[in-house]
JSON list of C-alpha atoms in Angstrom, two decimals:
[
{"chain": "Q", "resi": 1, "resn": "UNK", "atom": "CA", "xyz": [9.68, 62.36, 45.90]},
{"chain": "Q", "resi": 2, "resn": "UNK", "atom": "CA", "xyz": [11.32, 63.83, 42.86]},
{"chain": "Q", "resi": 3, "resn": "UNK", "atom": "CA", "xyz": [15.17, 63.47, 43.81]},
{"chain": "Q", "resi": 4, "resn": "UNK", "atom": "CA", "xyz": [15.90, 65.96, 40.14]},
{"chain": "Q", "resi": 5, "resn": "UNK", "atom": "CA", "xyz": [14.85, 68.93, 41.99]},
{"chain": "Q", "resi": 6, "resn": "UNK", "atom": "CA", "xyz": [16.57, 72.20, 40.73]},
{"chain": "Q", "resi": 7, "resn": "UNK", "atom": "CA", "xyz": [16.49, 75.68, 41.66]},
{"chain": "Q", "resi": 8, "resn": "UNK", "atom": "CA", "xyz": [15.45, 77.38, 38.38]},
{"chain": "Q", "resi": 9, "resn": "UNK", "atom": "CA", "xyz": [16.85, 80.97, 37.60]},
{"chain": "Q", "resi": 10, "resn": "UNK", "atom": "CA", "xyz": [14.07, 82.15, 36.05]},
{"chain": "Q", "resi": 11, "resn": "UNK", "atom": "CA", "xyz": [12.49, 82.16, 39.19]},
{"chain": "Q", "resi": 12, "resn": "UNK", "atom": "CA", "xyz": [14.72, 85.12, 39.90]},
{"chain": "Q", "resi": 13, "resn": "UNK", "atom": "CA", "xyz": [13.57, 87.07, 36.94]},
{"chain": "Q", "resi": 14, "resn": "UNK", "atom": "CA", "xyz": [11.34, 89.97, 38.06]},
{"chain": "Q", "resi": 15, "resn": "UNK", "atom": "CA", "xyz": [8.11, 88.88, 36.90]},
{"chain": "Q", "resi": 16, "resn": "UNK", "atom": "CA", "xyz": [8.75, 86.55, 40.19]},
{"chain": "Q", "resi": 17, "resn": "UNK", "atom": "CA", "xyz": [9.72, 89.43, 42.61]},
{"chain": "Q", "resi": 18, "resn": "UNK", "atom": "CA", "xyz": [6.21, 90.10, 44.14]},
{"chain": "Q", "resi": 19, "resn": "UNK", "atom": "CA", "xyz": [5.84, 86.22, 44.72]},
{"chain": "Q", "resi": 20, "resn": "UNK", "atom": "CA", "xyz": [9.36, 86.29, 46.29]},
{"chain": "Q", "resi": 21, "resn": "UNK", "atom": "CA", "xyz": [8.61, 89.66, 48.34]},
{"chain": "Q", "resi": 22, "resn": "UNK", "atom": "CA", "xyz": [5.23, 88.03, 49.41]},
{"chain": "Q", "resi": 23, "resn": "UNK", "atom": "CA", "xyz": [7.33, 84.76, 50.34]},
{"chain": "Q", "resi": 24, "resn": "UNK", "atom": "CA", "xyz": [9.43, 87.06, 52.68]},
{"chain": "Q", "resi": 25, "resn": "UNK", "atom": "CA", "xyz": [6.73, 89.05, 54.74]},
{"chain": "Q", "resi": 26, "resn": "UNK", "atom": "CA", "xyz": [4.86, 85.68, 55.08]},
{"chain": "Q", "resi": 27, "resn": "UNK", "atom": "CA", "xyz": [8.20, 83.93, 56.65]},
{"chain": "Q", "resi": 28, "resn": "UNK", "atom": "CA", "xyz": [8.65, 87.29, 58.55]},
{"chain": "Q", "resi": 29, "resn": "UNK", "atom": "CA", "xyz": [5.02, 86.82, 60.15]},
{"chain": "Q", "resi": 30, "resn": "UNK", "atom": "CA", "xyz": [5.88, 83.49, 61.38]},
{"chain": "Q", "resi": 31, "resn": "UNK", "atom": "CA", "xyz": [8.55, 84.56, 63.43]},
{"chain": "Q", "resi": 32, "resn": "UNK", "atom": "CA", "xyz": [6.60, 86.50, 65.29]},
{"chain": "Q", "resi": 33, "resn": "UNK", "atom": "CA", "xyz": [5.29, 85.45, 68.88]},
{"chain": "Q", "resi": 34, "resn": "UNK", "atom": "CA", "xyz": [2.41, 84.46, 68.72]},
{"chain": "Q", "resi": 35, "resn": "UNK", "atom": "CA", "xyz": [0.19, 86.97, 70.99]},
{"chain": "Q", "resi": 36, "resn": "UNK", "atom": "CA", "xyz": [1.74, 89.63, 68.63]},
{"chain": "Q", "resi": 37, "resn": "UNK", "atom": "CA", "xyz": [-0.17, 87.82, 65.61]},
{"chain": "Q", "resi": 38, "resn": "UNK", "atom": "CA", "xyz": [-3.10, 87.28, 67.68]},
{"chain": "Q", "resi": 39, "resn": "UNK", "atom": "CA", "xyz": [-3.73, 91.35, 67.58]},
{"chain": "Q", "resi": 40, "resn": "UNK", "atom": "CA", "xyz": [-3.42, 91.36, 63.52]}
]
């Protein structure tokens, strides 16, 4: 493992919202029980 890992700020730039917006509703999905998931 690289042990120089660093959060980059251009990450944060808006080209990199959708990414970061996909990110969210992906996490969001996850935390939902799973017979919920099952009917998506």
């Amino acid at each position: 493992m690289l042990s120089n890992q660093r959060f980059e700020r251009e990450f944060l730039r808006p080209r990199y919202w959708l990414l970061w917006i996909g990110l969210g509703i992906l996490y969001l999905l996850v935390l939902l029980p799973y017979p919920l998931i099952y009917r998506l």
